[in-house]
Backbone atoms as SQL, in Angstrom:
CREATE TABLE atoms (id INTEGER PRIMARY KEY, chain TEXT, resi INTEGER, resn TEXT, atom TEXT, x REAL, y REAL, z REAL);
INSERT INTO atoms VALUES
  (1, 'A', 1, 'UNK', 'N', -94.234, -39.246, 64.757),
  (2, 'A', 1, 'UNK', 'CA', -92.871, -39.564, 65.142),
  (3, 'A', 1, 'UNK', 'C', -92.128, -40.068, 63.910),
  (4, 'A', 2, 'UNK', 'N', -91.072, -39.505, 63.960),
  (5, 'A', 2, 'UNK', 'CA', -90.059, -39.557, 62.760),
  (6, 'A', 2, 'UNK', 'C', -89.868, -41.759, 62.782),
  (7, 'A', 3, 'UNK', 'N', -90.235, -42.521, 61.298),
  (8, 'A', 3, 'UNK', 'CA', -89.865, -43.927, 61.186),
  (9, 'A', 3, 'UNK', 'C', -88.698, -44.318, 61.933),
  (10, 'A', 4, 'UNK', 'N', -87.601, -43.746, 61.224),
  (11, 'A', 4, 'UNK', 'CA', -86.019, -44.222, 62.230),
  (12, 'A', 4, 'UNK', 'C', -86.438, -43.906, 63.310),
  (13, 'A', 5, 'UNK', 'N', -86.746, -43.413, 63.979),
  (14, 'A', 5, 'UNK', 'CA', -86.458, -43.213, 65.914),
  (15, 'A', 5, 'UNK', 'C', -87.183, -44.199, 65.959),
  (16, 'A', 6, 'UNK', 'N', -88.533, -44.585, 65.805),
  (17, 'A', 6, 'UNK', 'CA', -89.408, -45.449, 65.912),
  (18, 'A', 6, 'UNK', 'C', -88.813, -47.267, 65.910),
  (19, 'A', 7, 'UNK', 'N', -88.292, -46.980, 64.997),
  (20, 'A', 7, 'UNK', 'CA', -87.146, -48.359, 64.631),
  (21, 'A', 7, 'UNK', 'C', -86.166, -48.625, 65.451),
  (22, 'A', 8, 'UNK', 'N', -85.797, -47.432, 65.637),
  (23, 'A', 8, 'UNK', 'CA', -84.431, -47.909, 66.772),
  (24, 'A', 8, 'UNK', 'C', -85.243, -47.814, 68.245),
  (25, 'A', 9, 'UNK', 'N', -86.355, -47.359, 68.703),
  (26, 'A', 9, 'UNK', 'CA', -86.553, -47.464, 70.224),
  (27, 'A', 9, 'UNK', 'C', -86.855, -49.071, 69.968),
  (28, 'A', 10, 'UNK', 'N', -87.754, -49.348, 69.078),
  (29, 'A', 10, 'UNK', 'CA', -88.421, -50.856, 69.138),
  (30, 'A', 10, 'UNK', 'C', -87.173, -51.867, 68.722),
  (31, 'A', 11, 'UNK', 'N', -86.185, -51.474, 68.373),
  (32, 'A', 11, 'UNK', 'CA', -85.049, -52.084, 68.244),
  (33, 'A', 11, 'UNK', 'C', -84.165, -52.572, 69.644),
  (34, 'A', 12, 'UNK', 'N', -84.041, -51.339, 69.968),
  (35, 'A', 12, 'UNK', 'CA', -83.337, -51.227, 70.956),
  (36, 'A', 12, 'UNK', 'C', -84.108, -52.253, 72.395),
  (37, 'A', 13, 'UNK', 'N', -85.308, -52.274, 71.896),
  (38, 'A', 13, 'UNK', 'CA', -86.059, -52.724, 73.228),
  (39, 'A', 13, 'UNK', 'C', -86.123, -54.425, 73.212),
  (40, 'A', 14, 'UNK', 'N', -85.895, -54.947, 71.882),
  (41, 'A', 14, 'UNK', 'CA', -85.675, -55.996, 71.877),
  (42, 'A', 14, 'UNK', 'C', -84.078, -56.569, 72.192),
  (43, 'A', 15, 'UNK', 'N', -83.427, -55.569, 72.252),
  (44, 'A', 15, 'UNK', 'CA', -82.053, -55.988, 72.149),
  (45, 'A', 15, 'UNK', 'C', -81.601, -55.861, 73.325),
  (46, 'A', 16, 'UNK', 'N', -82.268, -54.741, 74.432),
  (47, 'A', 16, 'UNK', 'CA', -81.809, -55.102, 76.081),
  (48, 'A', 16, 'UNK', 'C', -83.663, -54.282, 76.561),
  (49, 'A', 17, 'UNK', 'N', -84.234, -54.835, 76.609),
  (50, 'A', 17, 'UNK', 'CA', -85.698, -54.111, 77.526),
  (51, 'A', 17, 'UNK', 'C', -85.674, -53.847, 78.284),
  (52, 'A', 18, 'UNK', 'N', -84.900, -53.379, 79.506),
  (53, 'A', 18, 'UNK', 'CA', -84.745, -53.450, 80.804),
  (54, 'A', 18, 'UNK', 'C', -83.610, -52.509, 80.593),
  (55, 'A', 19, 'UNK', 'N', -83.664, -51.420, 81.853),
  (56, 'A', 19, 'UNK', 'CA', -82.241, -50.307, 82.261),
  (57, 'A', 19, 'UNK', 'C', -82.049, -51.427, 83.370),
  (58, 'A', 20, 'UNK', 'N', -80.456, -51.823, 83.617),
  (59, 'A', 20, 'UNK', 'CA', -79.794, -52.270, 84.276),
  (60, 'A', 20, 'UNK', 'C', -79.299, -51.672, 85.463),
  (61, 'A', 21, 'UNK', 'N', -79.238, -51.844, 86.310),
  (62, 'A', 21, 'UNK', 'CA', -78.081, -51.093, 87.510),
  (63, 'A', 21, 'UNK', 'C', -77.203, -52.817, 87.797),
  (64, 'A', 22, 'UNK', 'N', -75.984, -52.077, 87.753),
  (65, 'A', 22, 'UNK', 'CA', -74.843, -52.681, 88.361),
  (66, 'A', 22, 'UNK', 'C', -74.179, -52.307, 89.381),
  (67, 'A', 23, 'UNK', 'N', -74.095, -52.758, 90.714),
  (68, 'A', 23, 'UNK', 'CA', -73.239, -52.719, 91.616),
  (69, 'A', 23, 'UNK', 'C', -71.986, -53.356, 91.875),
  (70, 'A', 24, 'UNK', 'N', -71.155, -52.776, 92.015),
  (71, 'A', 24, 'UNK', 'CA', -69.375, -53.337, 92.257),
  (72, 'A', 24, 'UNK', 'C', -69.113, -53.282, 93.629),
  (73, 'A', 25, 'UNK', 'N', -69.032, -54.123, 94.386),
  (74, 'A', 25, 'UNK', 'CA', -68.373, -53.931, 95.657),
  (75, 'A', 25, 'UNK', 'C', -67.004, -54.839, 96.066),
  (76, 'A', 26, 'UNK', 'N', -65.883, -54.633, 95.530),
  (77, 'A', 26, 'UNK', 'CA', -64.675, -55.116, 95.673),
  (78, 'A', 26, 'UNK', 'C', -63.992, -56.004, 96.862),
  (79, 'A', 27, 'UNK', 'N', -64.762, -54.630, 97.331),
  (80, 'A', 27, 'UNK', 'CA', -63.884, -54.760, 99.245),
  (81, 'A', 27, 'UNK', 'C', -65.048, -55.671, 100.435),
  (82, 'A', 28, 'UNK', 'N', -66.177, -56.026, 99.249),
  (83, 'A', 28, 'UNK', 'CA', -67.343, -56.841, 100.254),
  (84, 'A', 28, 'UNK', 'C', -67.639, -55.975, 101.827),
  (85, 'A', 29, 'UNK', 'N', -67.529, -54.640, 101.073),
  (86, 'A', 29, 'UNK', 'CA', -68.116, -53.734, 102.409),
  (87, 'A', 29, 'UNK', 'C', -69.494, -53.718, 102.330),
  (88, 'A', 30, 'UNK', 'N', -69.929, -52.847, 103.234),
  (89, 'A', 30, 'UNK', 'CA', -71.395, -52.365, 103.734),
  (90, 'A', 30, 'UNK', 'C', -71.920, -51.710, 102.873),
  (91, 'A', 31, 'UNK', 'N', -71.025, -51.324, 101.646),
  (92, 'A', 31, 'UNK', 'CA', -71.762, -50.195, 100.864),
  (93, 'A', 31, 'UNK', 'C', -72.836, -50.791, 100.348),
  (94, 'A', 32, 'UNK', 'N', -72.815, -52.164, 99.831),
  (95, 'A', 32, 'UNK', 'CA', -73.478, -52.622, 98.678),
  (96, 'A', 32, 'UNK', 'C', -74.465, -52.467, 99.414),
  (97, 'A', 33, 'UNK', 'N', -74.873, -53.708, 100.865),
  (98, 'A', 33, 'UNK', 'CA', -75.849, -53.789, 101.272),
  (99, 'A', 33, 'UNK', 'C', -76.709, -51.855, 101.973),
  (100, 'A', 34, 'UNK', 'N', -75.966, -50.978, 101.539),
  (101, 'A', 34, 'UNK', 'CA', -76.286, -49.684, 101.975),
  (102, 'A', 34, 'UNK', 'C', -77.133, -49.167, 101.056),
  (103, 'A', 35, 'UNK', 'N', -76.419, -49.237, 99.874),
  (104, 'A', 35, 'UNK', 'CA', -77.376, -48.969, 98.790),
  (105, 'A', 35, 'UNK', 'C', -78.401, -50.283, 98.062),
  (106, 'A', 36, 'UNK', 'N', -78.359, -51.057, 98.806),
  (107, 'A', 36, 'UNK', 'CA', -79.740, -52.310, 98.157),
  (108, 'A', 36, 'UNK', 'C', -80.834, -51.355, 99.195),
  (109, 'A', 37, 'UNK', 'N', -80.855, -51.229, 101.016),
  (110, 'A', 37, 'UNK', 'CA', -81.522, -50.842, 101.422),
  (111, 'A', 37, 'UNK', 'C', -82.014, -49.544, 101.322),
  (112, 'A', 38, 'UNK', 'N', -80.839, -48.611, 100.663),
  (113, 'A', 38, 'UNK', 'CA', -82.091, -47.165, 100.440),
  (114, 'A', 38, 'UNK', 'C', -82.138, -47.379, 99.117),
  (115, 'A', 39, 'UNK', 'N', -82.153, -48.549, 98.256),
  (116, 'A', 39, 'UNK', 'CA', -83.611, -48.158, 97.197),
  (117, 'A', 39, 'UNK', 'C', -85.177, -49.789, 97.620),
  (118, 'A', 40, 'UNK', 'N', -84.542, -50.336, 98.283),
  (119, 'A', 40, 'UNK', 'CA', -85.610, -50.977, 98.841),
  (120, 'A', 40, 'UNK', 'C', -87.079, -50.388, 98.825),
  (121, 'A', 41, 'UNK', 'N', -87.178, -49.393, 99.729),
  (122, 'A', 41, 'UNK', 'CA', -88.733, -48.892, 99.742),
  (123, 'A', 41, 'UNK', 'C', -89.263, -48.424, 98.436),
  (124, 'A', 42, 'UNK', 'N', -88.157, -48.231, 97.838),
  (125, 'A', 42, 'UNK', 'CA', -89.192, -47.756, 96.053),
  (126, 'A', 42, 'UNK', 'C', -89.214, -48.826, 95.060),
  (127, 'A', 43, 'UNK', 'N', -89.670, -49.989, 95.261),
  (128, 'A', 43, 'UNK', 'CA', -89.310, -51.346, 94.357),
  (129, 'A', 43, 'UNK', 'C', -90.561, -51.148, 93.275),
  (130, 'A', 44, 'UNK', 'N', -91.343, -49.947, 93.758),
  (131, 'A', 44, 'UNK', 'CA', -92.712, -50.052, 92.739),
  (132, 'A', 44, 'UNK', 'C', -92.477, -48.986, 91.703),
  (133, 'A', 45, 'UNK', 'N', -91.376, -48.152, 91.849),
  (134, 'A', 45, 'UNK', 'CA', -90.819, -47.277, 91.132),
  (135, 'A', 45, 'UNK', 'C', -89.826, -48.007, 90.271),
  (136, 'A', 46, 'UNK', 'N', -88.926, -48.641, 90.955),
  (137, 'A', 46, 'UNK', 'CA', -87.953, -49.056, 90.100),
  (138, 'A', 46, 'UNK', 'C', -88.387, -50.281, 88.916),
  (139, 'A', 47, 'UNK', 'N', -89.751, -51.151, 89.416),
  (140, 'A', 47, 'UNK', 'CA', -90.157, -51.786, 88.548),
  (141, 'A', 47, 'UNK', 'C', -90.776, -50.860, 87.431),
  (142, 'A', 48, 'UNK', 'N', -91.751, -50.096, 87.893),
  (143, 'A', 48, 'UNK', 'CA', -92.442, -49.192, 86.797),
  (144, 'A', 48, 'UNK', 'C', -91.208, -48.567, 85.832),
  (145, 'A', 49, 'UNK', 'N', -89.985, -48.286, 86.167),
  (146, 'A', 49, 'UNK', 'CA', -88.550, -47.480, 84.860),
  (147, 'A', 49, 'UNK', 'C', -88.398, -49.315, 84.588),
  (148, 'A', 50, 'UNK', 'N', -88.765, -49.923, 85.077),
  (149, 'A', 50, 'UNK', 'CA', -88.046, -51.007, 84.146),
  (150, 'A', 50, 'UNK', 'C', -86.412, -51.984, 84.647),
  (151, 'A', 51, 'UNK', 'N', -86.206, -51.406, 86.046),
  (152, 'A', 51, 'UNK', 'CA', -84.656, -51.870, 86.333),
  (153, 'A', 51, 'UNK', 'C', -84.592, -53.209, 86.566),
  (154, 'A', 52, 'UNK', 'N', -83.293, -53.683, 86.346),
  (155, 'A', 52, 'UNK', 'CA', -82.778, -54.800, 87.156),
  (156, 'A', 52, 'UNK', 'C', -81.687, -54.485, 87.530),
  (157, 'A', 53, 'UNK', 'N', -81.289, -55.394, 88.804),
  (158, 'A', 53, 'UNK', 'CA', -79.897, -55.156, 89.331),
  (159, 'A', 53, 'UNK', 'C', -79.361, -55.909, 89.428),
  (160, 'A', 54, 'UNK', 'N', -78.305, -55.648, 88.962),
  (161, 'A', 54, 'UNK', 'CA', -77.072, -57.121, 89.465),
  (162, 'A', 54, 'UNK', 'C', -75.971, -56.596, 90.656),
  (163, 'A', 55, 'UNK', 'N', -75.002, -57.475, 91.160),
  (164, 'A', 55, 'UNK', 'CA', -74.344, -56.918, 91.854),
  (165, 'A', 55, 'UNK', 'C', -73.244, -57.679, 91.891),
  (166, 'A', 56, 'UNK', 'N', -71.821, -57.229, 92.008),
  (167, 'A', 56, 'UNK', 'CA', -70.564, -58.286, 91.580),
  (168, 'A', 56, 'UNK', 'C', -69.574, -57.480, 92.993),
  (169, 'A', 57, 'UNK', 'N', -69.424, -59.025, 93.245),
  (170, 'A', 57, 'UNK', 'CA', -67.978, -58.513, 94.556),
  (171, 'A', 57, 'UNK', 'C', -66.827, -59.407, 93.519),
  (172, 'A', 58, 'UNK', 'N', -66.050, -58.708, 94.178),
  (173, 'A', 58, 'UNK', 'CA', -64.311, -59.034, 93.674),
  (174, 'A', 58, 'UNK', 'C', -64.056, -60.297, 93.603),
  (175, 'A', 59, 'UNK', 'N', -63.790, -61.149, 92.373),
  (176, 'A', 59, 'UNK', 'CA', -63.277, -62.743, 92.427),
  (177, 'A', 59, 'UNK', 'C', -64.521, -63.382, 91.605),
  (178, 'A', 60, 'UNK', 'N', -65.871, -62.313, 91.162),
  (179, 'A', 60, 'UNK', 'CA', -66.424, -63.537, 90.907),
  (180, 'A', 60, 'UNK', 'C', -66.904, -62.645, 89.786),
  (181, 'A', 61, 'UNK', 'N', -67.118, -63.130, 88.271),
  (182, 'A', 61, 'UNK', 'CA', -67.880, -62.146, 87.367),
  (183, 'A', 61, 'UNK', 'C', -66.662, -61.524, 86.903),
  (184, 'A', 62, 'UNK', 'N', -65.328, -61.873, 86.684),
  (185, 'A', 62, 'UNK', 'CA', -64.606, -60.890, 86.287),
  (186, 'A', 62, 'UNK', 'C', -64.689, -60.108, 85.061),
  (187, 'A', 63, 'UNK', 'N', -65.013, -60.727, 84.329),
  (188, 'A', 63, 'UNK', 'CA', -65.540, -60.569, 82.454),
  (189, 'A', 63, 'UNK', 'C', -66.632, -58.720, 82.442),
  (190, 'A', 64, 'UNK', 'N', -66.781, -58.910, 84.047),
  (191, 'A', 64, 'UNK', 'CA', -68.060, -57.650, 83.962),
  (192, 'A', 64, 'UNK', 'C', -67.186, -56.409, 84.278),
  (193, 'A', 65, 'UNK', 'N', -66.371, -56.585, 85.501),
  (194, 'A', 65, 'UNK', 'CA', -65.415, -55.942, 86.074),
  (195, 'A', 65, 'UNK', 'C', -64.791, -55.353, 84.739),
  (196, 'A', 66, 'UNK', 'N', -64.278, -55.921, 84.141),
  (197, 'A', 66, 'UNK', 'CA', -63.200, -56.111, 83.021),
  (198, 'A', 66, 'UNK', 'C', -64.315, -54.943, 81.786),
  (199, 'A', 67, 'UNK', 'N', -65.309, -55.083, 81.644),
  (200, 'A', 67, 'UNK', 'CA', -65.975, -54.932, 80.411),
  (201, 'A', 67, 'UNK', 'C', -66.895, -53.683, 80.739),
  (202, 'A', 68, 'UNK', 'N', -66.877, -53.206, 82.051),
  (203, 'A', 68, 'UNK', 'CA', -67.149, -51.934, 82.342),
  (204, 'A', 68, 'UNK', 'C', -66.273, -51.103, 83.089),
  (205, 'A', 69, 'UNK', 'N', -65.091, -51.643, 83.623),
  (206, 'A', 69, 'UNK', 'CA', -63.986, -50.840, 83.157),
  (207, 'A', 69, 'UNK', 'C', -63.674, -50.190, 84.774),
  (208, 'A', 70, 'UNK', 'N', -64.024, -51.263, 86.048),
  (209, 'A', 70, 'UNK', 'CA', -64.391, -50.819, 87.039),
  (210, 'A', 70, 'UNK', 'C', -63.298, -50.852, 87.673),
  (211, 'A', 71, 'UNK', 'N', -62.595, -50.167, 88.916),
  (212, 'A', 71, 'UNK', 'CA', -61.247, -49.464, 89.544),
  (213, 'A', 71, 'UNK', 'C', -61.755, -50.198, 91.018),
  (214, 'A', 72, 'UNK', 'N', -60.854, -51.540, 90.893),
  (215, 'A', 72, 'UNK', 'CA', -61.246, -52.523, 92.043),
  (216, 'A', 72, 'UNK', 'C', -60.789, -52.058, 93.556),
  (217, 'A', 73, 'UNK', 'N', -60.162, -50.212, 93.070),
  (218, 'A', 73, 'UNK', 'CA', -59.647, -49.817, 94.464),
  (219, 'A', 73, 'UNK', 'C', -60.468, -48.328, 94.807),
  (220, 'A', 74, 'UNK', 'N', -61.985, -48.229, 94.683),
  (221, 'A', 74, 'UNK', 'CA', -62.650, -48.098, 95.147),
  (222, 'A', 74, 'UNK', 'C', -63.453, -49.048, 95.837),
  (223, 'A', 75, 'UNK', 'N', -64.043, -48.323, 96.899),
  (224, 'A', 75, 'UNK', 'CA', -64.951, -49.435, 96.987),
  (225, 'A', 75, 'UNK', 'C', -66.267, -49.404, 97.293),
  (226, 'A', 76, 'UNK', 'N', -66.363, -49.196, 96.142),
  (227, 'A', 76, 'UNK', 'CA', -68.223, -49.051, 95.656),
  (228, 'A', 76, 'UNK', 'C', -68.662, -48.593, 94.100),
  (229, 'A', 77, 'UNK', 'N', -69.069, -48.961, 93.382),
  (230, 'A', 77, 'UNK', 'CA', -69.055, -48.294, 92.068),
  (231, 'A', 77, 'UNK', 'C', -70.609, -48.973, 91.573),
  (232, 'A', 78, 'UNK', 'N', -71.153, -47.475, 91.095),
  (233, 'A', 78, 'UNK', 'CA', -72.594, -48.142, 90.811),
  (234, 'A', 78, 'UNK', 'C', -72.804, -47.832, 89.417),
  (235, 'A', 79, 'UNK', 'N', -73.405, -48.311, 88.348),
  (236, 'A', 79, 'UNK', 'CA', -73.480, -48.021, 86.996),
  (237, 'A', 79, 'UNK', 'C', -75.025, -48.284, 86.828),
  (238, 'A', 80, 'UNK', 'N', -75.181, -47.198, 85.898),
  (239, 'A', 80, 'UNK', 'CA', -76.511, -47.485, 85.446),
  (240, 'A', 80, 'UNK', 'C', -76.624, -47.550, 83.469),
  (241, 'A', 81, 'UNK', 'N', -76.959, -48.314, 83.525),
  (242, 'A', 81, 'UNK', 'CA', -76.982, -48.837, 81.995),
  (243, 'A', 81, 'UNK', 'C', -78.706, -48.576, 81.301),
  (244, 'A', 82, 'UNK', 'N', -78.764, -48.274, 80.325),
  (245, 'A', 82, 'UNK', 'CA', -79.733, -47.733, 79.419),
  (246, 'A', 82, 'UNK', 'C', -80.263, -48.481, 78.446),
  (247, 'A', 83, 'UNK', 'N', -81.280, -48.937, 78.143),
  (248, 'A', 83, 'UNK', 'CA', -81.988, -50.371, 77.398),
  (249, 'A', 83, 'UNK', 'C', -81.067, -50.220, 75.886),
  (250, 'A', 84, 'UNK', 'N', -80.288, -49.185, 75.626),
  (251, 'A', 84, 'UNK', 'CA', -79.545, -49.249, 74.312),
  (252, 'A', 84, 'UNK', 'C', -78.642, -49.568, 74.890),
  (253, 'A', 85, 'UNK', 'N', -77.993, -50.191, 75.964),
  (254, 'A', 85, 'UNK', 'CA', -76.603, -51.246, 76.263),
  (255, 'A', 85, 'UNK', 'C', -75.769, -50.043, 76.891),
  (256, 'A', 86, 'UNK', 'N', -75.982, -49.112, 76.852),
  (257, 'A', 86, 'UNK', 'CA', -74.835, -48.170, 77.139),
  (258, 'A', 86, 'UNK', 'C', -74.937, -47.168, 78.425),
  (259, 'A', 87, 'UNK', 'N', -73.150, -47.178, 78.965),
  (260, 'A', 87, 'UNK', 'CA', -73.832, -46.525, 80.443),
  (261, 'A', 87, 'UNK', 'C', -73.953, -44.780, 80.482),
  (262, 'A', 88, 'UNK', 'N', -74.911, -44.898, 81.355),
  (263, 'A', 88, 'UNK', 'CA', -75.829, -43.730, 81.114),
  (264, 'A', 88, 'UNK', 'C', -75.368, -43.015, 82.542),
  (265, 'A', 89, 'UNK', 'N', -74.775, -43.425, 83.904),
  (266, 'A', 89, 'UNK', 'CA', -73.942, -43.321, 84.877),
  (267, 'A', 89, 'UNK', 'C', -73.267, -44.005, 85.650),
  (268, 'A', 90, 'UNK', 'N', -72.678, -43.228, 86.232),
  (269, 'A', 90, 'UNK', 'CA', -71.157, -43.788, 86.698),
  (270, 'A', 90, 'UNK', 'C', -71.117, -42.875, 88.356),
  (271, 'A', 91, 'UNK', 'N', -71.119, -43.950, 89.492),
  (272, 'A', 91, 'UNK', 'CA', -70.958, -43.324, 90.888),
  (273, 'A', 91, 'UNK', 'C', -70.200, -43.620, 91.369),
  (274, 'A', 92, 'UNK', 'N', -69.517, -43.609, 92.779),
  (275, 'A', 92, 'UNK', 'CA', -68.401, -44.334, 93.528),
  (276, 'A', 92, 'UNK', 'C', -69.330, -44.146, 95.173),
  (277, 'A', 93, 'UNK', 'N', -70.518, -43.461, 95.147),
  (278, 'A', 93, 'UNK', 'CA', -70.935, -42.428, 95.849),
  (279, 'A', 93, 'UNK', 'C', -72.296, -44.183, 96.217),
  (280, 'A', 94, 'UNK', 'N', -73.046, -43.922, 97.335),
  (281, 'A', 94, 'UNK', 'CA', -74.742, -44.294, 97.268),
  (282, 'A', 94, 'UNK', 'C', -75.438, -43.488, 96.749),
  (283, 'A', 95, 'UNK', 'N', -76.603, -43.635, 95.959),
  (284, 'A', 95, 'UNK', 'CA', -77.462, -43.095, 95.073),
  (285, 'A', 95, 'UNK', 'C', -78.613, -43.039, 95.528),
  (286, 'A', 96, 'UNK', 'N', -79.430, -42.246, 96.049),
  (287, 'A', 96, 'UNK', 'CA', -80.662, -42.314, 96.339),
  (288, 'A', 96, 'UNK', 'C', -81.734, -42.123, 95.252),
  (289, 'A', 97, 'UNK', 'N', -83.132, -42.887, 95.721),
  (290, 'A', 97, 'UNK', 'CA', -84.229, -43.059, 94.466),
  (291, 'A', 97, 'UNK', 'C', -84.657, -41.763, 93.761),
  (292, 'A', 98, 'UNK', 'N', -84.348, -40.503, 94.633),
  (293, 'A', 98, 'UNK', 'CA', -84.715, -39.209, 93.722),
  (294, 'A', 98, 'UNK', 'C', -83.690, -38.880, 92.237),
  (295, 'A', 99, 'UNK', 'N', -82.524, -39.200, 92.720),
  (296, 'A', 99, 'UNK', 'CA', -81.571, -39.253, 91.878),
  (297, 'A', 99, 'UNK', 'C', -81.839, -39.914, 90.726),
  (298, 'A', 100, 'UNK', 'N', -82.112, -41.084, 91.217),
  (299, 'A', 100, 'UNK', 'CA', -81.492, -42.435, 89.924),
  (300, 'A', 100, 'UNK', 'C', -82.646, -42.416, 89.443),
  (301, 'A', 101, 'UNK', 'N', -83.878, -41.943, 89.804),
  (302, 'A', 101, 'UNK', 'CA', -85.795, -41.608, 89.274),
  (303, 'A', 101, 'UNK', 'C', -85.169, -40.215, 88.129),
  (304, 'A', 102, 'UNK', 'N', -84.953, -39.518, 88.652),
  (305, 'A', 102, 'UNK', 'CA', -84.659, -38.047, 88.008),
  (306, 'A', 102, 'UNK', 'C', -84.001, -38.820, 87.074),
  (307, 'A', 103, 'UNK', 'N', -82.918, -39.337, 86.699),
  (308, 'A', 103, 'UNK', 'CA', -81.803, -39.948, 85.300),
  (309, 'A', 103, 'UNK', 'C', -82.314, -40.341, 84.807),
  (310, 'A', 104, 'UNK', 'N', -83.041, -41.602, 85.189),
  (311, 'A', 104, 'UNK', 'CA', -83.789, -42.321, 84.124),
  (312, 'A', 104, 'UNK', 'C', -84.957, -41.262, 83.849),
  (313, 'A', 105, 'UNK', 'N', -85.673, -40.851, 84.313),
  (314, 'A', 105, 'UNK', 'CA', -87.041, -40.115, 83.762),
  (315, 'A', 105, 'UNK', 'C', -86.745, -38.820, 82.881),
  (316, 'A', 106, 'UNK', 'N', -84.974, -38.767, 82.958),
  (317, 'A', 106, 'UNK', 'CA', -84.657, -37.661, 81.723),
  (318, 'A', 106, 'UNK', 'C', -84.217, -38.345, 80.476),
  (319, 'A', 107, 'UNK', 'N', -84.107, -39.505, 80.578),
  (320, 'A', 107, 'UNK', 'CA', -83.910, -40.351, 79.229),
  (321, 'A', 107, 'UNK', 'C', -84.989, -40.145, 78.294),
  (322, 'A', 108, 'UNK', 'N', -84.665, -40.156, 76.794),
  (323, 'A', 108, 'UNK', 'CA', -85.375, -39.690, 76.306),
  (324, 'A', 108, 'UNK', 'C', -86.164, -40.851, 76.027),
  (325, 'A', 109, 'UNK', 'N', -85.686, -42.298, 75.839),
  (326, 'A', 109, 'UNK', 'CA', -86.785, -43.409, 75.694),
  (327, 'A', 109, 'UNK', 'C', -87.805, -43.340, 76.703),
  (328, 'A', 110, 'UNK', 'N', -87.086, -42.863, 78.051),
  (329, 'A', 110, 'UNK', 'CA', -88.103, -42.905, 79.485),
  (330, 'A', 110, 'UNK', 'C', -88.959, -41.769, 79.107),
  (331, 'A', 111, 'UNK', 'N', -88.584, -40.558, 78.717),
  (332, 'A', 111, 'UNK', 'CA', -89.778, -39.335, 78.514),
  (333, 'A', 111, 'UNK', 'C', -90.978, -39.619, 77.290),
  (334, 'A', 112, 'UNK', 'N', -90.432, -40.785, 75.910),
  (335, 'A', 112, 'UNK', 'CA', -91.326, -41.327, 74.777),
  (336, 'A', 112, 'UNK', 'C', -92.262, -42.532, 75.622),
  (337, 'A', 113, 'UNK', 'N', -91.916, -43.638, 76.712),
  (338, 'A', 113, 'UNK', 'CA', -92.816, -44.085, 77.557),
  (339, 'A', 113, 'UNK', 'C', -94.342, -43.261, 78.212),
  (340, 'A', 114, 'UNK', 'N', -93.318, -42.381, 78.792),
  (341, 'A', 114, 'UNK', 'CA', -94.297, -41.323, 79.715),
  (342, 'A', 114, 'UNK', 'C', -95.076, -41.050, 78.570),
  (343, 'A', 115, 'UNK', 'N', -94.697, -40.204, 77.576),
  (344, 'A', 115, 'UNK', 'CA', -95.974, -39.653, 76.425),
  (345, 'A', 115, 'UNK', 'C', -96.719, -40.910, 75.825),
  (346, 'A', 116, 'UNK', 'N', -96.660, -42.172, 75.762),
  (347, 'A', 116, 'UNK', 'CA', -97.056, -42.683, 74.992),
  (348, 'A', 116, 'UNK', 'C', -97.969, -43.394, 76.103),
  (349, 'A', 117, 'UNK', 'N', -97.944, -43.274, 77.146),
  (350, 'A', 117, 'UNK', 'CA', -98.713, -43.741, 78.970),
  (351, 'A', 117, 'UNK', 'C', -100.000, -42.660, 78.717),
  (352, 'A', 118, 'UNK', 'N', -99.857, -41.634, 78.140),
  (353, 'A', 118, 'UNK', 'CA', -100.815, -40.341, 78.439),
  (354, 'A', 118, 'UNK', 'C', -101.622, -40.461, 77.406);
């Protein structure tokens, strides 16, 4: 493996280790709690990619709102963020675990994990 890539994954991993998911729910609807429960049953998946989740309703956390750039007149917005800080998707939609498994497992840090697991 080429030194620089090597440098920047082990870089990068100190600088956020963890893919993030962020949830926005503005309107304090059902969505949020819609999508906590269909990724519920895969918590052994989502630990194994590494996630954490946060989740922000309207009034509180504005700095996040503000800094990912979120449209407080939807109401639902899910982001998924990438251990290099940067977002990697953008929904308005619920996301199911085949989906958000498939994204991350096409990342290329997630596909250098997998080879380096084998």
């Amino acid at each position: 493996m080429n030194l620089l890539i090597l440098f920047a994954i082990l870089l990068s991993q100190q600088l956020m280790p963890r893919k993030i998911l962020l949830f926005f729910d503005p309107a304090k609807s059902s969505l949020l709690q819609l999508q906590m429960d269909t990724l519920a049953p895969y918590q052994v998946g989502m630990q194994e990619r590494e996630l954490e989740i946060y989740s922000f309703q309207k009034g509180g956390h504005s700095e996040e709102w503000v800094k990912w750039k979120v449209d407080a007149s939807h109401p639902f917005t899910f982001i998924l963020i990438g251990k290099d800080g940067t977002e990697k998707f953008r929904s308005e939609e619920i996301i199911g675990h085949k989906k958000l498994f498939g994204l991350i497992d096409a990342m290329p840090m997630r596909r250098w994990e997998l080879e380096r697991k084998n």
